[in-house]
């Protein structure tokens, strides 16, 4: 016999309690996005490669090492989406969604990155994503953060802290960047290889390096607050006061950055507290939801300057924190105790489901044992079809009120 093909490394088949936890995350996200009036969008799974190379940056690890890119039959270079934001920005520009600005959109689905699989990280993974495009006001940042905070609470995820920083406006960021280059250049030979490479191109990334060789120089690196303009400081103050008003707890994290040049102002991550249950479940993958303001992104795709802010979170990681969820039991089980009545039972279960009751048909195995199996399955209500004295007989196991409701449904 031929060998059965196995799943590709870095992918997973989700089933049982894991699938229920996954679905719970998505269902909760959909409910919360409706509370905040975010419009649902569906995006293509692949785009022209330039959408990501121009938006994310040629020098980033995502573009240079991790993208699944291929040439199609027409000779175009296409890429499976490694993230949502660039595709949403492309759609905003190419579909004329500017007419809806400020536009609040949300989506979820699979993404693809060729990276080393580990706990909570896969080559095909799934994210939820929320964006506000065309809103320059700090209230947009507050709304997104309040939405994320409420989502985590409704998922029942505790022991998580919102870490918050500002990257300043364009001038503030550039002045900070120049100071960081000067600071790290003085110790270049003692930095990690990755940070030496990032020094001239992307020095902000050194600040979030996990390499011990870098961390000893990060503590006394110049801080963004030294370079904030008055407008940038006022923007950050408005975000933090808005979060306080919304009851969202936050902690300042001066080393929290976004390396790409189009990021401005707010940057944030929700991270499990050390020693918490969430931290023990996630292992080394600490950030569970992150984002920021990316006011310069549209220009990289040929659009007009457009303010925007957004966040994303991995569904797999959130599902790990939610924990196993048991598949709900059937509300009604329809039992066929005489196989001659299978059509009657099928007609009955169709009416029961049309009435909004999750129902299951039990018509396999020994007819004599089916009713007992339904009882053991723990259904709230059982409807059994049998023959008595040559005629069809229906019996219902439920309390009086539920029985009356079923009798009405069955006609």
GROMACS .gro file of C-alpha atoms in nm:
model
  411
    1UNK     CA    1   0.000   0.000   0.000
    2UNK     CA    2   0.114   0.356  -0.069
    3UNK     CA    3   0.219   0.570   0.226
    4UNK     CA    4  -0.038   0.816   0.363
    5UNK     CA    5   0.069   1.180   0.309
    6UNK     CA    6   0.141   1.371   0.629
    7UNK     CA    7   0.057   1.731   0.713
    8UNK     CA    8   0.316   1.988   0.603
    9UNK     CA    9   0.552   2.099   0.881
   10UNK     CA   10   0.424   2.412   1.048
   11UNK     CA   11   0.058   2.341   0.972
   12UNK     CA   12  -0.200   2.180   1.196
   13UNK     CA   13  -0.530   1.996   1.182
   14UNK     CA   14  -0.756   2.147   1.446
   15UNK     CA   15  -1.021   1.920   1.597
   16UNK     CA   16  -1.222   1.854   1.913
   17UNK     CA   17  -1.171   2.084   2.213
   18UNK     CA   18  -0.897   2.276   2.027
   19UNK     CA   19  -1.139   2.351   1.744
   20UNK     CA   20  -1.405   2.460   1.993
   21UNK     CA   21  -1.156   2.700   2.158
   22UNK     CA   22  -1.060   2.835   1.813
   23UNK     CA   23  -1.426   2.889   1.725
   24UNK     CA   24  -1.492   3.056   2.062
   25UNK     CA   25  -1.217   3.311   1.992
   26UNK     CA   26  -1.358   3.392   1.647
   27UNK     CA   27  -1.719   3.408   1.770
   28UNK     CA   28  -1.622   3.638   2.058
   29UNK     CA   29  -1.422   3.861   1.821
   30UNK     CA   30  -1.719   3.886   1.584
   31UNK     CA   31  -1.950   3.981   1.869
   32UNK     CA   32  -1.712   4.246   2.006
   33UNK     CA   33  -1.641   4.399   1.664
   34UNK     CA   34  -2.016   4.448   1.616
   35UNK     CA   35  -2.036   4.621   1.955
   36UNK     CA   36  -1.770   4.866   1.834
   37UNK     CA   37  -1.928   4.901   1.488
   38UNK     CA   38  -1.634   4.769   1.286
   39UNK     CA   39  -1.732   4.664   0.934
   40UNK     CA   40  -1.641   4.313   0.821
   41UNK     CA   41  -1.403   4.277   0.524
   42UNK     CA   42  -1.277   3.968   0.344
   43UNK     CA   43  -0.936   3.994   0.183
   44UNK     CA   44  -0.758   3.783  -0.086
   45UNK     CA   45  -0.526   3.517   0.048
   46UNK     CA   46  -0.259   3.624  -0.205
   47UNK     CA   47  -0.152   3.961  -0.342
   48UNK     CA   48   0.111   4.092  -0.579
   49UNK     CA   49   0.443   4.056  -0.401
   50UNK     CA   50   0.506   4.430  -0.420
   51UNK     CA   51   0.212   4.494  -0.186
   52UNK     CA   52   0.412   4.339   0.096
   53UNK     CA   53   0.766   4.427  -0.016
   54UNK     CA   54   0.675   4.795  -0.044
   55UNK     CA   55   0.455   4.806   0.266
   56UNK     CA   56   0.652   4.588   0.506
   57UNK     CA   57   0.998   4.674   0.369
   58UNK     CA   58   1.254   4.482   0.163
   59UNK     CA   59   1.502   4.464   0.453
   60UNK     CA   60   1.265   4.307   0.706
   61UNK     CA   61   1.289   3.938   0.794
   62UNK     CA   62   0.927   3.889   0.684
   63UNK     CA   63   1.000   4.003   0.327
   64UNK     CA   64   1.357   3.877   0.291
   65UNK     CA   65   1.321   3.536   0.459
   66UNK     CA   66   0.965   3.439   0.550
   67UNK     CA   67   0.726   3.508   0.262
   68UNK     CA   68   0.573   3.234   0.048
   69UNK     CA   69   0.619   3.392  -0.296
   70UNK     CA   70   0.573   3.229  -0.636
   71UNK     CA   71   0.539   3.319  -1.003
   72UNK     CA   72   0.199   3.247  -1.155
   73UNK     CA   73   0.136   3.133  -1.512
   74UNK     CA   74   0.114   3.493  -1.627
   75UNK     CA   75   0.461   3.567  -1.496
   76UNK     CA   76   0.345   3.783  -1.204
   77UNK     CA   77   0.514   3.746  -0.866
   78UNK     CA   78   0.246   3.667  -0.607
   79UNK     CA   79   0.274   3.613  -0.232
   80UNK     CA   80   0.054   3.438   0.023
   81UNK     CA   81  -0.035   3.709   0.273
   82UNK     CA   82   0.201   3.717   0.575
   83UNK     CA   83  -0.018   3.981   0.749
   84UNK     CA   84  -0.344   4.170   0.694
   85UNK     CA   85  -0.258   4.539   0.713
   86UNK     CA   86  -0.079   4.578   0.379
   87UNK     CA   87  -0.361   4.406   0.189
   88UNK     CA   88  -0.624   4.617   0.363
   89UNK     CA   89  -0.426   4.932   0.277
   90UNK     CA   90  -0.407   4.820  -0.088
   91UNK     CA   91  -0.782   4.757  -0.092
   92UNK     CA   92  -0.850   5.097   0.065
   93UNK     CA   93  -0.661   5.266  -0.218
   94UNK     CA   94  -0.764   5.049  -0.513
   95UNK     CA   95  -1.135   5.030  -0.426
   96UNK     CA   96  -1.190   5.395  -0.340
   97UNK     CA   97  -1.276   5.321   0.023
   98UNK     CA   98  -1.156   5.673   0.107
   99UNK     CA   99  -1.520   5.779   0.066
  100UNK     CA  100  -1.600   5.586   0.385
  101UNK     CA  101  -1.322   5.745   0.596
  102UNK     CA  102  -1.281   5.720   0.882
  103UNK     CA  103  -1.320   5.352   0.802
  104UNK     CA  104  -1.336   5.091   1.080
  105UNK     CA  105  -1.280   4.739   0.948
  106UNK     CA  106  -1.212   4.398   1.097
  107UNK     CA  107  -1.131   4.056   0.956
  108UNK     CA  108  -0.983   3.718   1.044
  109UNK     CA  109  -0.831   3.426   0.858
  110UNK     CA  110  -0.513   3.236   0.768
  111UNK     CA  111  -0.171   3.394   0.713
  112UNK     CA  112   0.153   3.236   0.594
  113UNK     CA  113   0.515   3.278   0.698
  114UNK     CA  114   0.807   3.043   0.643
  115UNK     CA  115   0.961   3.048   0.989
  116UNK     CA  116   1.070   2.792   1.246
  117UNK     CA  117   0.758   2.631   1.397
  118UNK     CA  118   0.738   2.640   1.776
  119UNK     CA  119   0.481   2.654   2.052
  120UNK     CA  120   0.203   2.888   1.942
  121UNK     CA  121   0.372   2.968   1.608
  122UNK     CA  122   0.298   2.797   1.277
  123UNK     CA  123   0.375   2.847   0.909
  124UNK     CA  124   0.005   2.867   0.839
  125UNK     CA  125  -0.147   3.054   1.129
  126UNK     CA  126  -0.460   3.260   1.188
  127UNK     CA  127  -0.517   3.611   1.311
  128UNK     CA  128  -0.796   3.847   1.404
  129UNK     CA  129  -0.736   4.202   1.286
  130UNK     CA  130  -0.893   4.544   1.343
  131UNK     CA  131  -0.803   4.872   1.170
  132UNK     CA  132  -0.921   5.234   1.170
  133UNK     CA  133  -0.815   5.415   0.851
  134UNK     CA  134  -0.846   5.786   0.791
  135UNK     CA  135  -0.868   5.895   1.156
  136UNK     CA  136  -0.586   6.116   1.281
  137UNK     CA  137  -0.736   6.174   1.625
  138UNK     CA  138  -0.599   5.993   1.933
  139UNK     CA  139  -0.954   5.881   2.010
  140UNK     CA  140  -0.916   5.621   1.733
  141UNK     CA  141  -0.621   5.469   1.920
  142UNK     CA  142  -0.828   5.467   2.240
  143UNK     CA  143  -1.120   5.297   2.067
  144UNK     CA  144  -0.902   5.020   1.926
  145UNK     CA  145  -0.731   4.961   2.260
  146UNK     CA  146  -1.061   4.957   2.448
  147UNK     CA  147  -1.192   4.705   2.196
  148UNK     CA  148  -0.885   4.482   2.242
  149UNK     CA  149  -0.911   4.507   2.620
  150UNK     CA  150  -1.279   4.411   2.615
  151UNK     CA  151  -1.209   4.121   2.379
  152UNK     CA  152  -0.950   3.971   2.614
  153UNK     CA  153  -1.183   4.012   2.910
  154UNK     CA  154  -1.474   3.846   2.729
  155UNK     CA  155  -1.246   3.560   2.633
  156UNK     CA  156  -1.177   3.518   3.005
  157UNK     CA  157  -0.803   3.584   2.966
  158UNK     CA  158  -0.653   3.720   3.289
  159UNK     CA  159  -0.302   3.811   3.397
  160UNK     CA  160  -0.230   4.025   3.090
  161UNK     CA  161  -0.093   4.382   3.086
  162UNK     CA  162  -0.120   4.647   2.814
  163UNK     CA  163   0.224   4.794   2.749
  164UNK     CA  164   0.217   5.130   2.575
  165UNK     CA  165   0.469   5.363   2.414
  166UNK     CA  166   0.486   5.655   2.174
  167UNK     CA  167   0.714   5.671   1.870
  168UNK     CA  168   0.639   6.041   1.825
  169UNK     CA  169   0.560   6.217   1.498
  170UNK     CA  170   0.791   6.204   1.195
  171UNK     CA  171   1.036   6.468   1.320
  172UNK     CA  172   1.045   6.326   1.674
  173UNK     CA  173   1.109   5.976   1.547
  174UNK     CA  174   1.385   6.087   1.311
  175UNK     CA  175   1.568   6.278   1.587
  176UNK     CA  176   1.538   5.975   1.817
  177UNK     CA  177   1.660   5.745   1.542
  178UNK     CA  178   1.972   5.957   1.485
  179UNK     CA  179   2.049   5.957   1.859
  180UNK     CA  180   2.010   5.577   1.873
  181UNK     CA  181   2.247   5.529   1.580
  182UNK     CA  182   2.508   5.743   1.754
  183UNK     CA  183   2.459   5.558   2.085
  184UNK     CA  184   2.483   5.206   1.944
  185UNK     CA  185   2.754   5.288   1.691
  186UNK     CA  186   2.991   5.354   1.983
  187UNK     CA  187   2.951   4.988   2.094
  188UNK     CA  188   2.888   4.832   1.753
  189UNK     CA  189   3.151   4.558   1.787
  190UNK     CA  190   2.989   4.437   2.110
  191UNK     CA  191   2.637   4.409   1.964
  192UNK     CA  192   2.486   4.089   1.828
  193UNK     CA  193   2.525   4.019   1.457
  194UNK     CA  194   2.158   4.098   1.393
  195UNK     CA  195   2.180   4.431   1.572
  196UNK     CA  196   2.501   4.526   1.391
  197UNK     CA  197   2.313   4.471   1.066
  198UNK     CA  198   2.013   4.674   1.190
  199UNK     CA  199   2.220   4.963   1.322
  200UNK     CA  200   2.210   5.182   1.013
  201UNK     CA  201   1.888   5.054   0.857
  202UNK     CA  202   1.660   4.999   1.153
  203UNK     CA  203   1.815   5.099   1.488
  204UNK     CA  204   1.482   5.101   1.674
  205UNK     CA  205   1.469   4.723   1.638
  206UNK     CA  206   1.777   4.694   1.863
  207UNK     CA  207   1.564   4.820   2.153
  208UNK     CA  208   1.346   4.506   2.154
  209UNK     CA  209   1.635   4.263   2.098
  210UNK     CA  210   1.624   3.959   2.328
  211UNK     CA  211   1.999   3.899   2.289
  212UNK     CA  212   2.187   3.961   2.616
  213UNK     CA  213   2.474   4.122   2.424
  214UNK     CA  214   2.234   4.396   2.317
  215UNK     CA  215   2.025   4.431   2.630
  216UNK     CA  216   2.309   4.571   2.841
  217UNK     CA  217   2.331   4.870   2.606
  218UNK     CA  218   1.955   4.923   2.575
  219UNK     CA  219   1.897   5.036   2.935
  220UNK     CA  220   2.089   5.362   2.892
  221UNK     CA  221   1.993   5.422   2.528
  222UNK     CA  222   1.827   5.758   2.448
  223UNK     CA  223   1.452   5.762   2.524
  224UNK     CA  224   1.184   5.893   2.288
  225UNK     CA  225   1.058   6.140   2.551
  226UNK     CA  226   1.378   6.343   2.505
  227UNK     CA  227   1.281   6.412   2.143
  228UNK     CA  228   0.902   6.446   2.150
  229UNK     CA  229   0.757   6.757   1.991
  230UNK     CA  230   0.480   6.942   2.171
  231UNK     CA  231   0.218   6.798   1.933
  232UNK     CA  232   0.350   6.443   1.975
  233UNK     CA  233   0.348   6.475   2.354
  234UNK     CA  234  -0.008   6.611   2.348
  235UNK     CA  235  -0.117   6.319   2.126
  236UNK     CA  236   0.023   6.060   2.367
  237UNK     CA  237  -0.129   6.240   2.666
  238UNK     CA  238  -0.469   6.228   2.493
  239UNK     CA  239  -0.433   5.853   2.434
  240UNK     CA  240  -0.340   5.778   2.794
  241UNK     CA  241  -0.613   6.001   2.941
  242UNK     CA  242  -0.865   5.837   2.707
  243UNK     CA  243  -0.759   5.493   2.824
  244UNK     CA  244  -0.795   5.604   3.185
  245UNK     CA  245  -1.146   5.732   3.109
  246UNK     CA  246  -1.236   5.402   2.941
  247UNK     CA  247  -1.111   5.204   3.241
  248UNK     CA  248  -0.830   5.038   3.043
  249UNK     CA  249  -0.522   4.977   3.257
  250UNK     CA  250  -0.185   5.033   3.091
  251UNK     CA  251   0.186   5.043   3.169
  252UNK     CA  252   0.447   5.262   2.998
  253UNK     CA  253   0.715   5.066   2.810
  254UNK     CA  254   0.982   5.301   2.677
  255UNK     CA  255   1.161   5.029   2.479
  256UNK     CA  256   0.850   4.908   2.296
  257UNK     CA  257   0.898   4.997   1.929
  258UNK     CA  258   0.789   4.931   1.574
  259UNK     CA  259   1.085   4.918   1.339
  260UNK     CA  260   0.925   5.027   1.014
  261UNK     CA  261   0.950   5.392   0.916
  262UNK     CA  262   0.579   5.444   0.857
  263UNK     CA  263   0.486   5.381   1.223
  264UNK     CA  264   0.406   5.693   1.425
  265UNK     CA  265   0.281   5.778   1.773
  266UNK     CA  266   0.114   5.489   1.956
  267UNK     CA  267   0.272   5.143   1.979
  268UNK     CA  268   0.130   4.876   2.210
  269UNK     CA  269   0.135   4.512   2.309
  270UNK     CA  270  -0.070   4.299   2.547
  271UNK     CA  271   0.175   4.070   2.728
  272UNK     CA  272   0.111   3.800   2.992
  273UNK     CA  273   0.234   3.887   3.340
  274UNK     CA  274   0.538   3.698   3.459
  275UNK     CA  275   0.435   3.389   3.654
  276UNK     CA  276   0.075   3.406   3.532
  277UNK     CA  277  -0.118   3.114   3.390
  278UNK     CA  278  -0.113   3.289   3.051
  279UNK     CA  279   0.268   3.309   3.057
  280UNK     CA  280   0.302   2.941   3.144
  281UNK     CA  281   0.070   2.839   2.859
  282UNK     CA  282   0.241   3.049   2.592
  283UNK     CA  283   0.603   2.970   2.672
  284UNK     CA  284   0.849   3.198   2.494
  285UNK     CA  285   0.587   3.359   2.269
  286UNK     CA  286   0.485   3.641   2.498
  287UNK     CA  287   0.291   3.899   2.293
  288UNK     CA  288  -0.071   3.795   2.241
  289UNK     CA  289  -0.202   4.112   2.076
  290UNK     CA  290  -0.011   4.406   1.933
  291UNK     CA  291  -0.033   4.701   1.703
  292UNK     CA  292   0.019   5.070   1.656
  293UNK     CA  293  -0.039   5.378   1.444
  294UNK     CA  294   0.100   5.359   1.090
  295UNK     CA  295   0.035   5.702   0.941
  296UNK     CA  296   0.297   5.662   0.668
  297UNK     CA  297   0.190   5.329   0.518
  298UNK     CA  298  -0.044   5.453   0.242
  299UNK     CA  299   0.233   5.662   0.087
  300UNK     CA  300   0.452   5.352   0.046
  301UNK     CA  301   0.174   5.205  -0.171
  302UNK     CA  302   0.134   5.518  -0.384
  303UNK     CA  303  -0.154   5.675  -0.193
  304UNK     CA  304  -0.198   6.011  -0.030
  305UNK     CA  305  -0.082   6.052   0.331
  306UNK     CA  306  -0.350   5.878   0.537
  307UNK     CA  307  -0.357   5.836   0.916
  308UNK     CA  308  -0.434   5.483   1.036
  309UNK     CA  309  -0.404   5.261   1.340
  310UNK     CA  310  -0.462   4.889   1.393
  311UNK     CA  311  -0.387   4.570   1.582
  312UNK     CA  312  -0.374   4.196   1.525
  313UNK     CA  313  -0.372   3.888   1.746
  314UNK     CA  314  -0.299   3.522   1.679
  315UNK     CA  315  -0.606   3.304   1.710
  316UNK     CA  316  -0.398   2.998   1.802
  317UNK     CA  317  -0.235   3.183   2.091
  318UNK     CA  318  -0.565   3.318   2.217
  319UNK     CA  319  -0.716   2.969   2.191
  320UNK     CA  320  -0.428   2.831   2.401
  321UNK     CA  321  -0.513   3.086   2.670
  322UNK     CA  322  -0.885   3.013   2.649
  323UNK     CA  323  -0.813   2.645   2.709
  324UNK     CA  324  -1.004   2.337   2.604
  325UNK     CA  325  -1.371   2.394   2.547
  326UNK     CA  326  -1.610   2.099   2.544
  327UNK     CA  327  -1.836   2.067   2.243
  328UNK     CA  328  -2.188   2.161   2.355
  329UNK     CA  329  -2.435   1.876   2.393
  330UNK     CA  330  -2.729   1.843   2.159
  331UNK     CA  331  -3.039   2.020   2.285
  332UNK     CA  332  -3.261   1.752   2.131
  333UNK     CA  333  -3.181   1.397   2.022
  334UNK     CA  334  -3.428   1.229   1.788
  335UNK     CA  335  -3.415   0.851   1.835
  336UNK     CA  336  -3.532   0.600   1.575
  337UNK     CA  337  -3.635   0.286   1.765
  338UNK     CA  338  -3.794   0.129   1.458
  339UNK     CA  339  -3.609   0.168   1.126
  340UNK     CA  340  -3.939   0.179   0.933
  341UNK     CA  341  -3.990   0.527   1.084
  342UNK     CA  342  -3.662   0.684   0.964
  343UNK     CA  343  -3.841   0.924   0.728
  344UNK     CA  344  -4.076   1.039   1.003
  345UNK     CA  345  -3.774   1.104   1.226
  346UNK     CA  346  -3.594   1.297   0.949
  347UNK     CA  347  -3.902   1.514   0.897
  348UNK     CA  348  -3.927   1.575   1.272
  349UNK     CA  349  -3.563   1.675   1.319
  350UNK     CA  350  -3.590   1.915   1.025
  351UNK     CA  351  -3.877   2.095   1.202
  352UNK     CA  352  -3.689   2.092   1.534
  353UNK     CA  353  -3.379   2.249   1.377
  354UNK     CA  354  -3.590   2.503   1.191
  355UNK     CA  355  -3.726   2.599   1.533
  356UNK     CA  356  -3.374   2.688   1.647
  357UNK     CA  357  -3.284   2.378   1.850
  358UNK     CA  358  -2.944   2.208   1.796
  359UNK     CA  359  -3.050   1.849   1.731
  360UNK     CA  360  -2.894   1.514   1.649
  361UNK     CA  361  -3.044   1.205   1.488
  362UNK     CA  362  -2.966   0.867   1.647
  363UNK     CA  363  -3.046   0.595   1.395
  364UNK     CA  364  -2.747   0.358   1.391
  365UNK     CA  365  -2.657   0.054   1.596
  366UNK     CA  366  -2.906  -0.169   1.774
  367UNK     CA  367  -3.255  -0.004   1.775
  368UNK     CA  368  -3.314  -0.133   2.130
  369UNK     CA  369  -3.006   0.048   2.266
  370UNK     CA  370  -3.053   0.381   2.092
  371UNK     CA  371  -3.272   0.542   2.356
  372UNK     CA  372  -3.030   0.449   2.634
  373UNK     CA  373  -2.742   0.591   2.427
  374UNK     CA  374  -2.936   0.918   2.390
  375UNK     CA  375  -2.987   0.935   2.768
  376UNK     CA  376  -2.614   0.878   2.828
  377UNK     CA  377  -2.529   1.149   2.571
  378UNK     CA  378  -2.692   1.397   2.806
  379UNK     CA  379  -2.941   1.563   2.574
  380UNK     CA  380  -3.185   1.799   2.742
  381UNK     CA  381  -3.474   1.654   2.541
  382UNK     CA  382  -3.529   1.323   2.364
  383UNK     CA  383  -3.789   1.250   2.096
  384UNK     CA  384  -3.825   0.876   2.019
  385UNK     CA  385  -4.007   0.717   1.723
  386UNK     CA  386  -4.136   0.359   1.760
  387UNK     CA  387  -4.426   0.137   1.650
  388UNK     CA  388  -4.698   0.038   1.897
  389UNK     CA  389  -5.001  -0.170   1.805
  390UNK     CA  390  -4.916  -0.125   1.438
  391UNK     CA  391  -4.913   0.253   1.456
  392UNK     CA  392  -4.643   0.521   1.480
  393UNK     CA  393  -4.580   0.622   1.839
  394UNK     CA  394  -4.381   0.927   1.954
  395UNK     CA  395  -4.262   0.968   2.311
  396UNK     CA  396  -4.087   1.271   2.450
  397UNK     CA  397  -3.850   1.284   2.746
  398UNK     CA  398  -3.849   1.643   2.875
  399UNK     CA  399  -4.014   1.858   3.137
  400UNK     CA  400  -4.375   1.968   3.084
  401UNK     CA  401  -4.297   2.308   2.933
  402UNK     CA  402  -4.034   2.168   2.694
  403UNK     CA  403  -4.264   1.881   2.597
  404UNK     CA  404  -4.542   2.124   2.507
  405UNK     CA  405  -4.296   2.325   2.296
  406UNK     CA  406  -4.179   2.014   2.108
  407UNK     CA  407  -4.533   1.890   2.050
  408UNK     CA  408  -4.614   2.228   1.896
  409UNK     CA  409  -4.304   2.211   1.674
  410UNK     CA  410  -4.379   1.858   1.559
  411UNK     CA  411  -4.736   1.949   1.472
   0.00000   0.00000   0.00000
